[in-house]
Structure formats: structure tokens, C-alpha cells
Amino acid sequence: MIGKAGLILLMLWGCTLCGSQTSMQKSPQGTLDFGFVPSGVYETHAYFEPGPIGILFHMVHAFLHVVQPNPFPHDLVTKLAQQKLREVKQDYQKPENIVLTLQAIYYEIGFIVCASLGVLFVLFMPLVGLCFCMCRCCDNCGGEMHQRQKKNADCRRGCFVTLLFVTSLIISAGVLCAYSANQNLSTQLKGVRKLVNSNFRDLKTFVNDTPAQIDYLANQYNTAKYKVISDLDNIGPLLGSRICAQLGKEIIPALDGALSLAGAMRETKEALENMSVSREVLQEATNSLQVNLINEQVRLSNTLNDPACSAPGVSSTCSDIRRTLSQLSINANYSALPNVDTELANVKNVLKTDLSNIVQKGYSTFNDTPDLIKNQTKNIVADIKSILDDIGSNITSFSKQIPLQDTLANFTLYLSQSQSYVEDYYPVIDQYDFYRWMGCIIVCCMVVLIIAFNFLGLLCGTCGYDKHASPTTRGCISNTGGNLLMAGVGFSFLFSWVLMLIVMIAFVVGGNVEKLVCEPFESRALFKVLDTPYLINPYWKNFLPGFLYQNPEIDLTFEKLYSNCKENKGIYTALQLDNIFNISEYLNTSMYTKDVVDVFEFVNVNLSDMVLLDAKAKQNLLNFTNTGIVSINYDAYLAEINKGVTKVDLLSFANNLEAQADKLPKGALENALKGHASSIRFIHGQQVVPLEQAMSTLNQSIRFLQRTTSDLPNKVNNVISAIDAAQNLITNNASLIITLETKKYMEVMIGYFKQYLNWVKNSMMMEVAACKPVANIVDTVEIVTCSFVVDSLNTFWFGLGCCTVFLIPSIIISVKLAKFFRRMDSEDVYDDIETIPMKTMEIGNNGYHNERLHGIPNPVMTSIPSYDTMTRFPRASAPPRQAEWGD
């Protein structure tokens, strides 16, 4: 009861400790590391490996399975237990009791048959021995000292020797098996003290480590506390980043749009400048090009007017060239394009206001939100830290209120007293084990004595046997061998029934314990019997919770308790203490949650002073649309650019002119035309190529301006609308976002406590006061009872029973074999003296009696011729009559 009270108080302490925490919502982020609950190392290894003798154990188990192959009779045992435990006088004539009796007989039929055979053996073996003794005294049953000579005498003797030797070997193996089991039991019982002491040490470790484990759970509150404090100290970055992330969904795109327009303004100014400069450059360059092309056209025309062009075969070529002279002129007219100086001046005037800087200030103001939140929540952070300190103080006060040390001290004292009580019985156990060991040795010595007579008889009989000696002249050693065999027979009759009685009792007890206790324990069927509703107490559905908690309806069974402790779970889970101290109920810390929530409700971050874009910047955007860039005639520019610089490609014209010159005869005209071609190429390289580059630059500027001015008013209006919407969000709706994000931030804070409480709950269930020692105690009892005692007992009777059973053939073979070793008083003689000699030294009545020994005249002797058969036939013998062959 002290132990039960101590365990319950331990659980009460753990639950009260947990009750000092806050109830939590699920933590959306952040995983805390509370480390591992310190746990002691249990010494007991409740596992037994029998070693080489395990082979004998398996043989015995196999034999018992043959004797009793039926499964464990759960229903039968349950019903019988209910009758015995309730101490109700039973009427065995009732049908249900008759059925139970028949079921028990059916289950025990193997043991009953074997036990019945053992009883018959015990009863009849002394009677048979007595009858055998009396029969031999009357010269029957092999008692007469006469041996008939048979043709197969040597074969029979050898067969008997072999059979007796094999039988004796089997008996020797059986006695060795019994001796090994006896020694194994003594050896294992010597180790019981160490095993029991290790269990007591584990129980003390279990008790002593529990306070440290609970203190560790309490101290780990600081892990959650320090994490909350760390997040509170970083409330600006943490909560501010959350708020910024939500507000930024509208603010950042709006500011990005304004910043993009600011960049477009600068690029528009650069494009207009490029456009203005390119226009002037093109105008000057095309005028210069026009002059040079006209001059080249005049010079080429003068060359074609040379009289040499009038010559036959030349005039046609000159005419072809003369028709292409008009192509030498410019194609584009850039002097007609309007200038953009006014628009450029307007854009420059708009750029006097640094819109980019204003937008950057808006970014900066928005990014300062975390610092703003940190400054505005200083008081709230201080209040929450104060609440955390109060929670820690409550935990400390609870830990001081529980008289845990006194309870543990009482329980430790109880364990020490129990250990001392058990140790007081060690000498008694050793003393009785010595008596048991000595008794088993005496029993084994009985068998060893019989085996010794058998082996000595075989040794003497075999070594002293002389095949040339007649039965009446056998030597002393051979005769001694026969006498030893008969002595073994006598002791077999004296000891066999005692041995069988011991075997029968040990077999019935050990076999049933193995089948009804040990095997069901291994298969957990025994627990199912103990967990049968209303078995131990007819008023309790489940005995264990009824005994511990006075609530038999709780689903707590011996099997669950053992299984949970076997898995080294906490005592809280194993004993299902949640039915008495529900941790979930003790974790109801709504008052602390309410305090934290109430404090966070006072979080009121004011962002009304945040201005993203002032009126001046907005007006600047509107002025940009009124700079006139939208009304520029970009198509006129593009039309002139697309025309090309000249009407004809000057390089192609020069190449064609040179080809025409090659058709003319060699002379001055040809050289002059080729000179004009070179001049045209020079004009292309020096004037046309730079013009084309200037046209490309102008084209890029025009394309950019077209893209920029395309729907420019709507773009500007959209940006201004987005800025206004974002500003309205900050001014009017930011408080809602701040409230939502503050709630999420609060859930994170509370989530740390939730993690802590869940960890405490899981630790209480799985790690604190891990009840492996309880399972080890049960396993130790099973090991001592089944592996040490029952297996050794079963192996002992198995070996001894093997010896006892084989004593029967040993008796029969020894009696038969002794005839071949002992010295006979008479022997057979031959009937036909004319053909077969016979021995007549000590002839009796047909060889059956000796007149010298009895002093009676032999009438037959007078009818037999008197001559020295001993000299003529030293080993006279006669075959038995036909009717005697089977003797």
C-alpha cells in the first residue's frame, strides 16, 4: 500500500506541475528542443539463455507437446478458477460440473494415461520382483543352475551383451540428464540472489530518478519562457515583418509603379534629347550628302558626253549609264520633321521634382514599420514578461507544496525492508536446496549402482568368458560377472518402483506447471485468464482498476500493464492514471491564456502618420502626362526613317557602274568611269553609313517614346489610384491587419507553451517513471519458476524416467545373459553315446543332478558304460531334444 500511495502521489505531483502551464493553440511555427528526460540505467536483463542444457529442455518440451498437444484451455481454467476463488460448494452431479470434469479429463488425458502407467509400474514392479525371486528360489525363471547347450549359444550371448550394453548406455544417458538438471537447478538458484538484488536496485533507481525527472520537466519551462522572451525582444522584426508582408501586398506594387514612372521620366528626357540631336544631325548630313551626289552626277554626266561614247559598241553602254544618273539623290527629307524642343523643356521642368527620392522616402517609411511596432509595444512586452515570471513562480510554489521527498523516503524504506526480508530467506533457500540436491544425488546414485553392476558384470563376464570351458567349469571372473548382473537385477527390482514413483509425481507436477503456467505466460494466455471479467472478484469487471482505484469499469488489465511496462512506458500510461489524474484537465490554464490574450488586445500600432506619396509627387506625375510627349507625330519620323538615305544603294550603283566600265575598250573612258565608281563608294562610306547609324538611334528613341506615351494618362492614373488605395489601407484598414497578425503572433507565443505542455504530457506518459522494473519483476519470477525450477524439474524426471523405463529390458537381458557367465552345477549330455561323446565326470540324472553332491545313487549311471569321457571328450555336450529348441 505504501508503494501504491507513493506512485499515486508521484502522478499527482506531475499533474499539478503540468497544471501550472498555459493551455495552448497549435503552434504554427518554431519547434523547441527540450532535450531528453534523464533516466536511470536499469541493471536487470530479464532474459535467460540456458546454454547447452537448453537442448534437453527442448526435448522435454517436445515430449510434453506429444503428451499434451491440446491448446491452453482458457474457458476451462476460467470456470474452474471462478468456482475455487468464490469458494462455493459445488454439486458435482450437476450437468455443467460433469461437463467441466469431462473437459478436464480430455485435456489431461495424456498426463492421466502416463500417470496410470506409472501407477501400474509402481504397483506391479515390487510384486513382479517378489514373484520372480520366489520363482528362482524354486529353480524356475532361470534359477536352476543348469544350462542347456544350444547351437546358437554364442550368437545369443553376443546379442544379449550388445543389447545390455546399449540399454545400459541409454540408462547412463538418462542418469546424466537427470544429474545435469539437478546441477543446473542448484547453479541457477545460486544466481537468484544476484537477480533479485538487481531488481531491488532497479526499483530504487526507479524511485530515486523520478524526482529528478519531474524537476527536469519543471526546469524545461525556462526553455519555452526564454524562447517567448526572445520573440518578445524581437517583436519589431517578427510582428512588423508579418504586418509589412500583409500591407506590402498593396503598398509595394503601388510604390513600384510610382518608381517605375520616375524612371520612365528620366528615360523619356534622354530619348527626347537623342531625338532632337539626331534630327539636327540628319538634316545637316542629308544636305551635305545631296550636294556631293549632285556634284558626282554632274561629273559623271560630263564623262558620258565625251566623244568616245559615240563610238560603235560603246554608245549603248553610255546610254544605259546615262539613264541611271537620276538615282544619285537623297530619298528622305528630315528638314520637314517637327522639332521636340518644347516637349523636352517640359519634361525637364517636370524632372526638377525628384520623384524617385520621394518614392524612396515612401519605401523607407514603410520599412520602418518594425521599429514603429517595437516602440509602441514596449509596455505590452513588459507586461507579458511579468506574466511569464508569475507562471514560473507558480511552478516553484507547486513543487514546494508536494511532500514528494517524504513519500519517496517511505517507499525507499519499504523497499529496503522488503529486500532485507527476502535476504533473510537466502540461507533457508540454500539449506533446502542442499537437501533437494542431496536427495536427487541419492536417487541418481540408485541408478548409478544398477549401471555399475551392469557394466561390471559385462566387463567381468566378457573378459572372463572362455569359450573352451563348459558351463560347469567357467572361471571365477566370468561367474562374478554373472553374479554382478543378477545383483543389478535385484537392485533394479528394489529401486525401480521408487524411481517411478518419483518420476510420476515430478511428471504430473512439472508437466502441468509447464503446460498451464509457463507456456500460457509466454503466449500471454495466462494474462487473459487473469483479465477475465468478474473472475477474482464477482463484483468487479476488471480486478486491477477495482483494487487500485475502486473503479472496476476502467479498461486496465494485467496484460496491458505488463505490455506497457515491457515497452518501458511511463507508469502514468501503464496504470492509466488519466482515469484519476487526467493530465488534459490539469493542463487547463485558461487564466494564463486569458491574461496573455488580454495583454495582446491592447496592442494598438498607429500607422496613420505613414505617407507613401505626397500631393506634390502626385501632381508631378500628372504634369508628366501634360508635357506634350503624347502628341508628338512619331509616325512622321518613322516614315522618313523607313525611306532610306538615298534612292538607290550607292554600293550597288558603284558596282554596276564598274561592271559597265569593264564592257568598254581599254582606255581613258573606262578609267574615268571606274574613278566615278570609287568616288561613289567613298561618299557611301563617309556619309551614308553615319547617317544610317543616326537613323537607328533616332528609331530607338522614337520606339521607346511610343511605348512610354502609349496610354500614358491611364498608366499615371492607375499608379495614383494604387497609391491612394494603399494609403487608404494604411489609414483606415491597417488596424484590422495589425489585429489579425498580432493574433497570429500571439498564437506563436502560446504555441511555445503548447509545445512545452505536450512535451510534458508525452514525457509523463512515456519517459517519467518508466516502469520497466515492474515487467522485469514479473519476468524474473517467470525465469526463476519456469526456466530455473520447472525446466530443471522436467528434465530431471525425463532423464530419470528414461532410466526407470529401460530398467525393464535391463532386468530381462541381465537374467538371460547371467546364464552365459555364471558357473553351472550341471549341463546337458548327449543322448547318442555311440556317435557323440559325452562327459561323465559329474554326470547326474541325464545331466540334471549330481549324485556326488546329493549322495544319491544314480540308476541311470549303472546302465552307462564306465569309461573316461573327460579324457576323450573334454567338452562333451549334446544338442537338446527337438521340443527343447525353443527353450
mmCIF file of N, CA, C and O in Angstrom, residues 289-326:
data_model
loop_
_atom_site.group_PDB
_atom_site.id
_atom_site.type_symbol
_atom_site.label_atom_id
_atom_site.label_comp_id
_atom_site.label_asym_id
_atom_site.label_seq_id
_atom_site.Cartn_x
_atom_site.Cartn_y
_atom_site.Cartn_z
ATOM 1 N N LEU A 289 25.100 65.465 -98.103
ATOM 2 C CA LEU A 289 25.078 64.321 -98.999
ATOM 3 C C LEU A 289 24.436 64.678 -100.320
ATOM 4 O O LEU A 289 24.885 64.265 -101.406
ATOM 5 N N GLN A 290 23.379 65.509 -100.285
ATOM 6 C CA GLN A 290 22.695 65.897 -101.516
ATOM 7 C C GLN A 290 23.639 66.674 -102.412
ATOM 8 O O GLN A 290 23.690 66.458 -103.635
ATOM 9 N N VAL A 291 24.429 67.550 -101.805
ATOM 10 C CA VAL A 291 25.379 68.354 -102.597
ATOM 11 C C VAL A 291 26.408 67.449 -103.261
ATOM 12 O O VAL A 291 26.715 67.578 -104.467
ATOM 13 N N ASN A 292 26.981 66.539 -102.507
ATOM 14 C CA ASN A 292 28.012 65.661 -103.057
ATOM 15 C C ASN A 292 27.452 64.761 -104.145
ATOM 16 O O ASN A 292 28.136 64.483 -105.156
ATOM 17 N N LEU A 293 26.228 64.284 -103.979
ATOM 18 C CA LEU A 293 25.637 63.409 -105.000
ATOM 19 C C LEU A 293 25.359 64.193 -106.289
ATOM 20 O O LEU A 293 25.547 63.675 -107.408
ATOM 21 N N ILE A 294 24.919 65.451 -106.159
ATOM 22 C CA ILE A 294 24.660 66.263 -107.364
ATOM 23 C C ILE A 294 25.968 66.518 -108.104
ATOM 24 O O ILE A 294 26.045 66.427 -109.349
ATOM 25 N N ASN A 295 27.034 66.854 -107.353
ATOM 26 C CA ASN A 295 28.325 67.102 -107.990
ATOM 27 C C ASN A 295 28.816 65.865 -108.716
ATOM 28 O O ASN A 295 29.339 65.939 -109.847
ATOM 29 N N GLU A 296 28.654 64.704 -108.058
ATOM 30 C CA GLU A 296 29.117 63.466 -108.693
ATOM 31 C C GLU A 296 28.275 63.158 -109.922
ATOM 32 O O GLU A 296 28.777 62.655 -110.945
ATOM 33 N N GLN A 297 27.002 63.514 -109.866
ATOM 34 C CA GLN A 297 26.117 63.282 -111.016
ATOM 35 C C GLN A 297 26.561 64.150 -112.197
ATOM 36 O O GLN A 297 26.585 63.692 -113.342
ATOM 37 N N VAL A 298 26.951 65.413 -111.925
ATOM 38 C CA VAL A 298 27.385 66.331 -112.991
ATOM 39 C C VAL A 298 28.681 65.817 -113.617
ATOM 40 O O VAL A 298 28.851 65.789 -114.848
ATOM 41 N N ARG A 299 29.625 65.402 -112.761
ATOM 42 C CA ARG A 299 30.906 64.934 -113.297
ATOM 43 C C ARG A 299 30.723 63.662 -114.117
ATOM 44 O O ARG A 299 31.332 63.494 -115.190
ATOM 45 N N LEU A 300 29.855 62.796 -113.663
ATOM 46 C CA LEU A 300 29.632 61.562 -114.401
ATOM 47 C C LEU A 300 28.925 61.851 -115.725
ATOM 48 O O LEU A 300 29.229 61.229 -116.767
ATOM 49 N N SER A 301 28.046 62.825 -115.721
ATOM 50 C CA SER A 301 27.358 63.203 -116.958
ATOM 51 C C SER A 301 28.344 63.770 -117.959
ATOM 52 O O SER A 301 28.275 63.494 -119.175
ATOM 53 N N ASN A 302 29.286 64.603 -117.511
ATOM 54 C CA ASN A 302 30.305 65.157 -118.400
ATOM 55 C C ASN A 302 31.150 64.039 -118.996
ATOM 56 O O ASN A 302 31.522 64.093 -120.192
ATOM 57 N N THR A 303 31.474 63.029 -118.210
ATOM 58 C CA THR A 303 32.282 61.918 -118.734
ATOM 59 C C THR A 303 31.520 61.187 -119.830
ATOM 60 O O THR A 303 32.092 60.756 -120.849
ATOM 61 N N LEU A 304 30.220 61.030 -119.629
ATOM 62 C CA LEU A 304 29.437 60.301 -120.624
ATOM 63 C C LEU A 304 29.228 61.121 -121.919
ATOM 64 O O LEU A 304 28.878 60.549 -122.972
ATOM 65 N N ASN A 305 29.425 62.446 -121.853
ATOM 66 C CA ASN A 305 29.313 63.285 -123.049
ATOM 67 C C ASN A 305 30.621 63.299 -123.857
ATOM 68 O O ASN A 305 30.725 64.006 -124.879
ATOM 69 N N ASP A 306 31.591 62.593 -123.467
ATOM 70 C CA ASP A 306 32.875 62.504 -124.183
ATOM 71 C C ASP A 306 32.631 61.862 -125.558
ATOM 72 O O ASP A 306 31.796 60.962 -125.678
ATOM 73 N N PRO A 307 33.355 62.333 -126.621
ATOM 74 C CA PRO A 307 33.163 61.762 -127.975
ATOM 75 C C PRO A 307 33.404 60.267 -127.999
ATOM 76 O O PRO A 307 32.885 59.567 -128.885
ATOM 77 N N ALA A 308 34.180 59.756 -127.008
ATOM 78 C CA ALA A 308 34.471 58.320 -127.049
ATOM 79 C C ALA A 308 33.212 57.512 -126.867
ATOM 80 O O ALA A 308 33.149 56.337 -127.252
ATOM 81 N N CYS A 309 32.198 58.106 -126.255
ATOM 82 C CA CYS A 309 30.941 57.368 -126.030
ATOM 83 C C CYS A 309 30.145 57.237 -127.329
ATOM 84 O O CYS A 309 29.121 56.538 -127.345
ATOM 85 N N SER A 310 30.565 57.951 -128.384
ATOM 86 C CA SER A 310 29.833 57.882 -129.656
ATOM 87 C C SER A 310 30.330 56.736 -130.512
ATOM 88 O O SER A 310 29.744 56.452 -131.577
ATOM 89 N N ALA A 311 31.426 56.135 -130.134
ATOM 90 C CA ALA A 311 31.996 55.045 -130.928
ATOM 91 C C ALA A 311 31.036 53.853 -130.932
ATOM 92 O O ALA A 311 30.274 53.645 -129.977
ATOM 93 N N PRO A 312 31.073 53.113 -132.076
ATOM 94 C CA PRO A 312 30.203 51.937 -132.163
ATOM 95 C C PRO A 312 30.543 50.940 -131.041
ATOM 96 O O PRO A 312 31.695 50.744 -130.710
ATOM 97 N N GLY A 313 29.550 50.331 -130.479
ATOM 98 C CA GLY A 313 29.733 49.342 -129.407
ATOM 99 C C GLY A 313 29.892 49.978 -128.046
ATOM 100 O O GLY A 313 29.808 49.282 -127.035
ATOM 101 N N VAL A 314 30.057 51.277 -127.971
ATOM 102 C CA VAL A 314 30.247 51.960 -126.679
ATOM 103 C C VAL A 314 29.040 52.816 -126.348
ATOM 104 O O VAL A 314 28.689 53.023 -125.189
ATOM 105 N N SER A 315 28.406 53.320 -127.364
ATOM 106 C CA SER A 315 27.307 54.258 -127.155
ATOM 107 C C SER A 315 26.156 53.634 -126.356
ATOM 108 O O SER A 315 25.525 54.298 -125.531
ATOM 109 N N SER A 316 25.885 52.351 -126.595
ATOM 110 C CA SER A 316 24.779 51.715 -125.865
ATOM 111 C C SER A 316 25.075 51.625 -124.370
ATOM 112 O O SER A 316 24.212 51.851 -123.518
ATOM 113 N N THR A 317 26.310 51.331 -124.062
ATOM 114 C CA THR A 317 26.697 51.250 -122.634
ATOM 115 C C THR A 317 26.605 52.617 -121.993
ATOM 116 O O THR A 317 26.107 52.762 -120.865
ATOM 117 N N CYS A 318 27.052 53.651 -122.711
ATOM 118 C CA CYS A 318 26.993 55.003 -122.162
ATOM 119 C C CYS A 318 25.538 55.426 -121.975
ATOM 120 O O CYS A 318 25.195 56.124 -121.010
ATOM 121 N N SER A 319 24.716 54.999 -122.886
ATOM 122 C CA SER A 319 23.291 55.362 -122.770
ATOM 123 C C SER A 319 22.664 54.702 -121.523
ATOM 124 O O SER A 319 21.867 55.320 -120.803
ATOM 125 N N ASP A 320 23.037 53.450 -121.284
ATOM 126 C CA ASP A 320 22.497 52.764 -120.101
ATOM 127 C C ASP A 320 22.932 53.469 -118.829
ATOM 128 O O ASP A 320 22.144 53.635 -117.879
ATOM 129 N N ILE A 321 24.147 53.902 -118.807
ATOM 130 C CA ILE A 321 24.639 54.575 -117.589
ATOM 131 C C ILE A 321 23.956 55.921 -117.447
ATOM 132 O O ILE A 321 23.587 56.332 -116.324
ATOM 133 N N ARG A 322 23.735 56.600 -118.544
ATOM 134 C CA ARG A 322 23.147 57.941 -118.506
ATOM 135 C C ARG A 322 21.722 57.872 -117.968
ATOM 136 O O ARG A 322 21.255 58.772 -117.278
ATOM 137 N N ARG A 323 21.018 56.784 -118.207
ATOM 138 C CA ARG A 323 19.633 56.656 -117.736
ATOM 139 C C ARG A 323 19.553 56.453 -116.216
ATOM 140 O O ARG A 323 18.524 56.693 -115.612
ATOM 141 N N THR A 324 20.627 56.036 -115.569
ATOM 142 C CA THR A 324 20.602 55.787 -114.117
ATOM 143 C C THR A 324 21.125 56.958 -113.312
ATOM 144 O O THR A 324 21.185 56.880 -112.074
ATOM 145 N N LEU A 325 21.495 58.021 -113.958
ATOM 146 C CA LEU A 325 22.084 59.134 -113.226
ATOM 147 C C LEU A 325 21.080 59.789 -112.285
ATOM 148 O O LEU A 325 21.448 60.335 -111.244
ATOM 149 N N SER A 326 19.841 59.756 -112.622
ATOM 150 C CA SER A 326 18.832 60.408 -111.754
ATOM 151 C C SER A 326 18.689 59.730 -110.391
ATOM 152 O O SER A 326 18.114 60.294 -109.464
#
